[in-house]
Coordinates of C-alpha atoms in Angstrom, one line a residue:
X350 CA 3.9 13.1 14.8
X351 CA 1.4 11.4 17.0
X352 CA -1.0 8.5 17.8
X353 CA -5.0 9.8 16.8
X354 CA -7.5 7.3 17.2
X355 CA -4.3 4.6 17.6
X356 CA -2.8 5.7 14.3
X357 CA 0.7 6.3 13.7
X358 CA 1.1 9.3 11.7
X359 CA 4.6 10.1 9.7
X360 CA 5.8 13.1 7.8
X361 CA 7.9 12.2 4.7
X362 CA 10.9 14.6 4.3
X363 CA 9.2 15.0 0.5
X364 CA 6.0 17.0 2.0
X365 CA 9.2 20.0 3.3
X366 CA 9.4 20.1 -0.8
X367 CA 5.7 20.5 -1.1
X368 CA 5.8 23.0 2.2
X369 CA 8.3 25.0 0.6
X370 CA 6.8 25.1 -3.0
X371 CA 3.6 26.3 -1.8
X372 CA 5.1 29.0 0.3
X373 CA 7.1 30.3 -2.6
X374 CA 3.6 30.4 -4.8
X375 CA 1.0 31.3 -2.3
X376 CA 3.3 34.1 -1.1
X377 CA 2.0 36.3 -4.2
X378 CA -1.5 35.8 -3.2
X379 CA -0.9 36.9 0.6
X380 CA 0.8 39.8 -0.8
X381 CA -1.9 40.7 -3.4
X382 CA -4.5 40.8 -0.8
X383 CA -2.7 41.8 2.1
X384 CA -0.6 44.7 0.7
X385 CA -0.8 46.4 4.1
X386 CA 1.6 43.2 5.3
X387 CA 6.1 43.3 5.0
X388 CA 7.3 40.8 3.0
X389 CA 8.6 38.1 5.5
X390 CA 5.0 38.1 7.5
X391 CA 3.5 37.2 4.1
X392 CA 6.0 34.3 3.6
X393 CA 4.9 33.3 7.0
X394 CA 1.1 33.5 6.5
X395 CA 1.8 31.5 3.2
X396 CA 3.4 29.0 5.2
X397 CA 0.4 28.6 7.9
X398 CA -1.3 27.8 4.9
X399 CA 0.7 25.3 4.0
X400 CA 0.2 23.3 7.4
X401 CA -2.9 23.8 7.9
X402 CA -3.8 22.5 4.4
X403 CA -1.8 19.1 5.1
X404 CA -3.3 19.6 8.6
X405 CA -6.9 19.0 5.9
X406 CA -5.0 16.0 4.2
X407 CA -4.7 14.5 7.6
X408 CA -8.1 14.7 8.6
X409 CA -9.5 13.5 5.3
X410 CA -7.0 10.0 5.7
X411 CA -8.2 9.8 9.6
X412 CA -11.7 9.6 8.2
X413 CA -11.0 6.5 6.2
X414 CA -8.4 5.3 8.7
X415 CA -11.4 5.3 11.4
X416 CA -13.7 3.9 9.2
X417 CA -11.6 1.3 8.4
X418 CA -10.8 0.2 11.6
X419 CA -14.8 0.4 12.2
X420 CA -14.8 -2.5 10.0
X421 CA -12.1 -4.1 11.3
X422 CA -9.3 -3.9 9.1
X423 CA -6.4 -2.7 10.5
X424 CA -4.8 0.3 9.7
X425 CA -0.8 0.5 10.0
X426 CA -0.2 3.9 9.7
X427 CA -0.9 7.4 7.5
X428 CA 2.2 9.5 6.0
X429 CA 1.9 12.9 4.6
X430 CA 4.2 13.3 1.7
X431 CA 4.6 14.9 -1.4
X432 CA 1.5 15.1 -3.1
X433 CA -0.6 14.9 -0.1
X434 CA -1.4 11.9 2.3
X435 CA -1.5 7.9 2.3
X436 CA -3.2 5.4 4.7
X437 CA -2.1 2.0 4.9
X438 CA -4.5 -0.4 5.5
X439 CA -3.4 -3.4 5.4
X440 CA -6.5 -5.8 4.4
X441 CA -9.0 -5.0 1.7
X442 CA -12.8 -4.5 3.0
X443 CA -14.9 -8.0 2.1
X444 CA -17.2 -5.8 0.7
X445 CA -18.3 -3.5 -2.2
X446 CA -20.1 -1.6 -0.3
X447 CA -17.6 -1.5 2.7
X448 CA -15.4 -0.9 0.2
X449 CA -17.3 2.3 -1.1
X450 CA -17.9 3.7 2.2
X451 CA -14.0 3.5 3.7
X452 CA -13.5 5.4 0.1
X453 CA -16.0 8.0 -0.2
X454 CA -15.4 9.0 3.9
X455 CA -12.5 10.8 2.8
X456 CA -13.9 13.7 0.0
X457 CA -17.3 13.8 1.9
X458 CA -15.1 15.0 4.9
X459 CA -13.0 17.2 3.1
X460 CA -16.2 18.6 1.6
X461 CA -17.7 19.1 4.8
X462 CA -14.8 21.1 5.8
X463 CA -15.0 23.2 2.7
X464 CA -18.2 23.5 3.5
X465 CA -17.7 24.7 6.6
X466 CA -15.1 27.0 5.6
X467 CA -17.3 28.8 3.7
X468 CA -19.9 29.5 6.1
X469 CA -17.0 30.6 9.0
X470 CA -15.8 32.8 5.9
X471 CA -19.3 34.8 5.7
X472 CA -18.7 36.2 9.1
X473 CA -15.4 37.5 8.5
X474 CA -12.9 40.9 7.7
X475 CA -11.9 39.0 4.1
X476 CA -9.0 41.8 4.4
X477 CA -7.7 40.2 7.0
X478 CA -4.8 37.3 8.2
X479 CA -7.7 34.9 9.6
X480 CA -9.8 35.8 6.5
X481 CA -7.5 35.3 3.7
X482 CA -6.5 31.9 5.1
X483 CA -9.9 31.2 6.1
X484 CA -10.8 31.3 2.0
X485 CA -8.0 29.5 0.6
X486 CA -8.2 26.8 2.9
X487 CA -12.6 26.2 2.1
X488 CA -11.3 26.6 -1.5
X489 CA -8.8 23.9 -1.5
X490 CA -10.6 21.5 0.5
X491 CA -13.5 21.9 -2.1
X492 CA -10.5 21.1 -4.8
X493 CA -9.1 17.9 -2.8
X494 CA -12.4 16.9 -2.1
X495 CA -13.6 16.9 -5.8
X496 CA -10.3 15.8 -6.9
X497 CA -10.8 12.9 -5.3
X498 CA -14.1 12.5 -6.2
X499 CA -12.2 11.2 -10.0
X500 CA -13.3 8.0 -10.6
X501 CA -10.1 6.4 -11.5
X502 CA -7.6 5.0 -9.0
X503 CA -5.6 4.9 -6.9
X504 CA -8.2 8.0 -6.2
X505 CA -11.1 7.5 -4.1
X506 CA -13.2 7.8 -6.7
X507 CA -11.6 5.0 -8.5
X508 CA -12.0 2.9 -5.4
X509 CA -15.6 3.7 -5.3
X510 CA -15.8 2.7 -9.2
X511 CA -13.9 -0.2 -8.3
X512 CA -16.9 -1.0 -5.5
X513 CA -19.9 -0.5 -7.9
X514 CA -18.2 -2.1 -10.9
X515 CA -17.5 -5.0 -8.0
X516 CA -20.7 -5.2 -7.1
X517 CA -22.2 -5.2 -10.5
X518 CA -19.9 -8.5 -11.4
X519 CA -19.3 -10.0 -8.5
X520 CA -15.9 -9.4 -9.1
X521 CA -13.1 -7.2 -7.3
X522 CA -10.2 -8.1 -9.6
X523 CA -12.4 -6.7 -12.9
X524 CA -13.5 -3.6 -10.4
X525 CA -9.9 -3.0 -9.9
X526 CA -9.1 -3.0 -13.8
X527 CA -11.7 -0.9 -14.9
X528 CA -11.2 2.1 -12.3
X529 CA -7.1 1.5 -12.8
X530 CA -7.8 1.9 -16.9
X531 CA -10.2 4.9 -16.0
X532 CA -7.2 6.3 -13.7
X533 CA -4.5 6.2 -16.6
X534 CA -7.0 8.2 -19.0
X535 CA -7.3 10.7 -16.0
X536 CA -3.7 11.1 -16.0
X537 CA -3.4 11.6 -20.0
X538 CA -5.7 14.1 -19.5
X539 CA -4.7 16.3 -16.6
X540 CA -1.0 16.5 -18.8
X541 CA -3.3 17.5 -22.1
X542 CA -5.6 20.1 -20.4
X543 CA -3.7 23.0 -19.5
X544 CA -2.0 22.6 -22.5
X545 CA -4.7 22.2 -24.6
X546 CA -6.3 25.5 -22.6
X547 CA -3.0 27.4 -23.4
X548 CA -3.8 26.7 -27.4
X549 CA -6.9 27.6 -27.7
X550 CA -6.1 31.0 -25.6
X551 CA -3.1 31.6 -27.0
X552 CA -1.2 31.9 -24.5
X553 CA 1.9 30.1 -23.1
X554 CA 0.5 27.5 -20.1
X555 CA 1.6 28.6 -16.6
X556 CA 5.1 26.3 -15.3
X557 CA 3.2 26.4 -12.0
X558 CA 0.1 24.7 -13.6
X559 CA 2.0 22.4 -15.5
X560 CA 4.2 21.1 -12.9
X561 CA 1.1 20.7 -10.6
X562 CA -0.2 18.9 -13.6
X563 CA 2.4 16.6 -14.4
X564 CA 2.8 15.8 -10.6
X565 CA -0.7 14.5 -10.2
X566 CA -1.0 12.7 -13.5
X567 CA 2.2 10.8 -12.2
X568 CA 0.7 9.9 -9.2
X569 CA -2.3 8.8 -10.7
X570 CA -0.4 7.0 -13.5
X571 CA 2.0 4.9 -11.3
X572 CA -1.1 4.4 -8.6
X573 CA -3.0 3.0 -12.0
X574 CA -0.3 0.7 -12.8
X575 CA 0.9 -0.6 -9.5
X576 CA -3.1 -1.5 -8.9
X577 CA -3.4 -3.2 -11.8
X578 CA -0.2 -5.2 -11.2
X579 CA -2.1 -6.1 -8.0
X580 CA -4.8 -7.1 -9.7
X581 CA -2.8 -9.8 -11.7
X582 CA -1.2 -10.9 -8.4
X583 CA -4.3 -11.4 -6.5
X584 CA -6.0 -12.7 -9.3
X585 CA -3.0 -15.9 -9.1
X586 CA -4.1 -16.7 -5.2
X587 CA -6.3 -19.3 -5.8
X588 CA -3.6 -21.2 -7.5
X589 CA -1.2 -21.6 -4.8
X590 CA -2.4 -25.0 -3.1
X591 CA -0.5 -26.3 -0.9
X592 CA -0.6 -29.7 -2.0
X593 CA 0.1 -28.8 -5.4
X594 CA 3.3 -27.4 -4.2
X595 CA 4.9 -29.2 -2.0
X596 CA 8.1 -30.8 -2.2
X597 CA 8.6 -34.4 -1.0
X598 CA 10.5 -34.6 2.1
X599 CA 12.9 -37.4 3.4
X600 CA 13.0 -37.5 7.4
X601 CA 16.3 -38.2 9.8
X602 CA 17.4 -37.7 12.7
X603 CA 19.3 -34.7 14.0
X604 CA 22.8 -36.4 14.3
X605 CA 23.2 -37.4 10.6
X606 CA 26.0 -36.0 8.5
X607 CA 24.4 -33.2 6.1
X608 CA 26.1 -35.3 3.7
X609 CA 24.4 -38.7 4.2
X610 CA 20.9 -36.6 4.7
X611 CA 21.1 -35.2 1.0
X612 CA 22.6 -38.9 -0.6
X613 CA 19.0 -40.4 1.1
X614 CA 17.2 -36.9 -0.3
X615 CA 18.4 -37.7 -3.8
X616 CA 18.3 -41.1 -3.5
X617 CA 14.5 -40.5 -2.6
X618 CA 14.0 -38.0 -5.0
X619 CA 12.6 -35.7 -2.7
X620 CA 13.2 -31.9 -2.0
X621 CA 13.4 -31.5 1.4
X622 CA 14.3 -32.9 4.4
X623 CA 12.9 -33.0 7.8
X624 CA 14.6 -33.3 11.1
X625 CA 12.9 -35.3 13.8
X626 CA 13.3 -36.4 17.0
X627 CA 14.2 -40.5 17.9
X628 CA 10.4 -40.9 18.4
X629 CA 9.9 -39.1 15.6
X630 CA 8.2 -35.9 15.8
X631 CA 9.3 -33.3 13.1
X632 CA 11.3 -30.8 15.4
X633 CA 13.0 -28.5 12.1
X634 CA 13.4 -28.3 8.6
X635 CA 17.1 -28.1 7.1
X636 CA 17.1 -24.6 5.6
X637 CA 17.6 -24.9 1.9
X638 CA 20.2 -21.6 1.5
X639 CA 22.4 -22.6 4.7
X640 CA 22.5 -26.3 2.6
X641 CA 23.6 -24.3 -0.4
X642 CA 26.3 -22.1 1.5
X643 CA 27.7 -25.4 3.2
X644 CA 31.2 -26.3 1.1
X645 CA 31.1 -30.1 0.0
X646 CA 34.3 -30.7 1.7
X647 CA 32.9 -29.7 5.3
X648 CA 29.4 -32.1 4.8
X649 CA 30.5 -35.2 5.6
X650 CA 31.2 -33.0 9.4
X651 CA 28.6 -30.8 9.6
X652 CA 25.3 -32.8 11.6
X653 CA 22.4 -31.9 9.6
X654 CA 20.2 -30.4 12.8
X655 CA 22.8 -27.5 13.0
X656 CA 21.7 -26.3 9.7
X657 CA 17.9 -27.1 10.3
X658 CA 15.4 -24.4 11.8
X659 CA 13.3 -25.0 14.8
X660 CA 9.8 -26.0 14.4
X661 CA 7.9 -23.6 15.5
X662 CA 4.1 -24.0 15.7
X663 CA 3.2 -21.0 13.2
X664 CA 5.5 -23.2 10.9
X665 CA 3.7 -25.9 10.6
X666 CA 1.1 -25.8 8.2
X667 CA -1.9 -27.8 7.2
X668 CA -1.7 -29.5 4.0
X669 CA -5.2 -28.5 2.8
X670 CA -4.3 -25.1 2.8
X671 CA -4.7 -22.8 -0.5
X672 CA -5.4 -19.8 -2.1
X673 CA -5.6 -16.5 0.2
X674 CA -5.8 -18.7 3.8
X675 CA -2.3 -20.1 2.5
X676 CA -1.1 -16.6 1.8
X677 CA -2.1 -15.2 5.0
X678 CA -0.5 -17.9 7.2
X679 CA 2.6 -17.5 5.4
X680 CA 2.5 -13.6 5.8
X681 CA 1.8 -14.3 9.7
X682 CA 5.4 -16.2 10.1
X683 CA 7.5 -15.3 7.2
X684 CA 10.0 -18.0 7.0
X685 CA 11.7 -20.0 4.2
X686 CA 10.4 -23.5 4.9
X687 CA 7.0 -24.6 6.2
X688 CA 6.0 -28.4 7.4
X689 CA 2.7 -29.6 5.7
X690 CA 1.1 -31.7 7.7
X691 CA -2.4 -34.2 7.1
X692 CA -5.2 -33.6 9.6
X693 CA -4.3 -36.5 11.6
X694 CA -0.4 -35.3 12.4
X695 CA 1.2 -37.1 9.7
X696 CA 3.8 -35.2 8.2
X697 CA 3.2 -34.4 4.1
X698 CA 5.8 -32.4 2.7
X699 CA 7.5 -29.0 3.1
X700 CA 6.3 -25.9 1.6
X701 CA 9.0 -23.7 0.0
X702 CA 8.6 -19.5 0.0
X703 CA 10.5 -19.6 -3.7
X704 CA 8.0 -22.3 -4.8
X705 CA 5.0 -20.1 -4.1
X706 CA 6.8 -16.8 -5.2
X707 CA 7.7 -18.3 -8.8
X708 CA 3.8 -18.6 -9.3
X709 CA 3.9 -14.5 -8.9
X710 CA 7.4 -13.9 -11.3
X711 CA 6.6 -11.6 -14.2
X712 CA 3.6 -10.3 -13.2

C-alpha cells in the first residue's frame, strides 16, 4: 500500500473479513444516530469507519516501526490483518529499556489520538457524518490503546512486562516467560468475562461480544505460546559452538571419482569432504543431499567437484564462532554446508545446517 518512513506496508486479504464484519455491526449505530440518513449511506459511513480505524492501527505500528529503526533495528515490513496490525522487526532491542520504549510508543500514540479525538469532538454537530465518526473513532483508539496497555504478550504491555521483569533479572528469556504466562491468563479471562457478566445479569451474552472475545483471547493465546516457544529456542543459542559441532572433513581434489572421495571419507572417519584446488585452497564443499541423491552405480563417474558448491566468502566461517554470532552469520548466507576455518587459514571442519538445527528439534 505504500513505503512511509521506508516501510513496506501490506494489507492481508483477512482485514476485508474484519472490514466487512465491522460494517455489518457498526451499521446499527450509524443508523441509530443518524436516522435522518437511507440505508446504503449508513453502510457507507460504517465502512469509513472501518478504514479509518485500521488507518489508527497503522499509525500506532509506524510509531514503533520508527522507533525501532531509531535504534537501529531494522524493520521489514507492517501488515494489517485480521485482528489489527503487525510490524516485523527483525532484531530484538539490546535493551530493557529500548525494549520498553519501541513497546509503549504504540498505545501512548494511539492514546494521543484518542486524546485528540476527543478534544476535535467538543467543537462538533455530534448529529452529524463527521461527528459520529469523529466519536467512535476517539473511543476506539482509547480501547486499542488500553488494550494494549495488557501486560501480557504478544501485547505491548507484555513486551513492556517482559522489559521491567528483564531489567529486574538481568534476564530477557525469564522476561519473556513471565509476560507470555501473564498473556495466557489474559486470554482465559477475556473468554470467561462476558460470560461470566451474562450470569450474573441474567441475560444471554451478546454473539458479537463473544466472538470479538474469543478472537482476541486466540490471538493472545497463540502470541503467548509462540513467544514462549521462542523463549526455549533462544535460550539454546549459546550451545551451538561451532567447534563442538563440526564434522571432520577429508580434502581432495576436484577430479576424484565421488566414489573414491567417500571410500577416503569413511576410511577417515570423517563427515565431510572438502574440495580444493592442486595448491590446495578449499574452493567447495560436496553438498551432503546431492551425495545422497547420487545412485551408487553412477559414482565411480561422477567427479566429486560437480557435486560440490562454490566457496563463497560468506561460507566460510571461523571456527571460534558460537552462540548468537554463529546464528547470525548462518542467517546472513543460508546455505547447507559452511567451511570452519582456524585464525591462521587452516581449514578445521565443515559446519552442517542439520547439525545445528537438531540442537533446536522439539522445542
Amino acid at each position: 500500500m505504500g513505503r512511509p518512513f521506508g516501510i513496506p506496508v501490506y494489507v492481508s486479504p483477512t482485514w476485508f473479513i474484519v472490514a466487512a464484519f465491522i460494517t455489518f455491526t457498526f451499521q446499527r449505530v450509524v443508523a441509530s444516530q443518524l436516522p435522518g440518513l437511507s440505508v446504503p449511506l449508513s453502510y457507507l459511513v460504517a465502512l469509513a469507519f472501518a478504514v479509518l480505524l485500521y488507518a489508527s492501527v497503522l499509525l500506532h505500528e509506524l510509531a514503533h516501526c520508527v522507533v525501532a529503526k531509531m535504534y537501529g533495528l531494522p524493520v521489514r515490513r507492517i501488515t494489517l490483518y485480521l485482528l489489527g496490525g503487525v510490524s516485523e522487526i527483525e532484531r530484538e532491542p539490546d535493551t530493557p529499556g529500548r525494549e520498553f520504549m519501541v513497546a509503549f510508543v504504540g498505545p501512548l500514540l494511539s492514546l494521543g489520538l484518542a486524546g485528540a479525538g476527543f478534544g476535535v469532538y467538543q467543537l462538533m454537530d455530534p448529529y452529524t457524518i463527521v461527528g459520529v465518526l469523529t466519536l467512535q473513532l476517539w473511543l476506539a483508539n482509547l480501547i486499542v490503546g488500553i488494550f494494549n496497555l495488557l501486560p501480557g504478550l504478544p501485547l505491548d504491555g507484555g513486551r513492556m512486562l517482559r522489559a521491567g521483569v528483564w531489567k529486574l533479572t538481568r534476564n530477557p528469556g525469564s522476561g519473556t516467560v513471565a509476560a507470555a504466562w501473564t498473556g495466557r491468563g489474559l486470554a482465559v479471562l477475556l473468554v470467561a468475562w462476558p460470560l461470566v457478566l451474562a450470569l450474573m445479569s441474567g441475560q444471554d451474552p451478546s454473539w458479537e461480544t463473544l466472538i470479538w472475545s474469543m478472537l482476541l483471547a486466540s490471538f493472545i493465546w497463540f502470541g503467548a505460546t509462540q513467544a514462549l516457544r521462542v523463549a526455549r529456542v533462544r535460550a539454546r543459542i549459546p550451545q551451538v559452538d561451532a567447534r563442538a559441532l563440526a564434522r571432520r572433513a577429508i580434502v581432495v581434489t576436484a577430479d576424484v571419482p565421488l566414489a573414491e572421495a567417500l571410500r577416503r571419507k569413511d576410511e577417515a572417519q570423517a563427515g565431510a569432504v572438502v574440495v580444493v584446488d592442486h595448491e590446495g585452497r578449499p574452493t567447495g564443499i560436496v553438498n551432503e543431499i546431492a551425495v545422497e541423491a547420487t545412485p551408487e552405480g553412477r559414482r565411480p563417474w561422477v567427479a566429486v567437484g560437480s557435486l560440490a558448491r562454490s566457496l563463497e566468502p560468506s561460507l566460510v566461517l571461523a571456527a571460534d564462532l558460537r552462540g548468537e554470532p554463529l546464528i547470525d552469520a548462518m542467517r546472513e548466507a543460508p546455505a547447507g554446508e559452511y567451511l570452519l576455518v582456524e585464525r591462521g587459514g587452516e581449514i578445521f571442519g565443515v559446519l552442517a545446517t542439520a547439525d545445528v538445527n537438531r540442537l533446536f528439534t522439539g522445542v
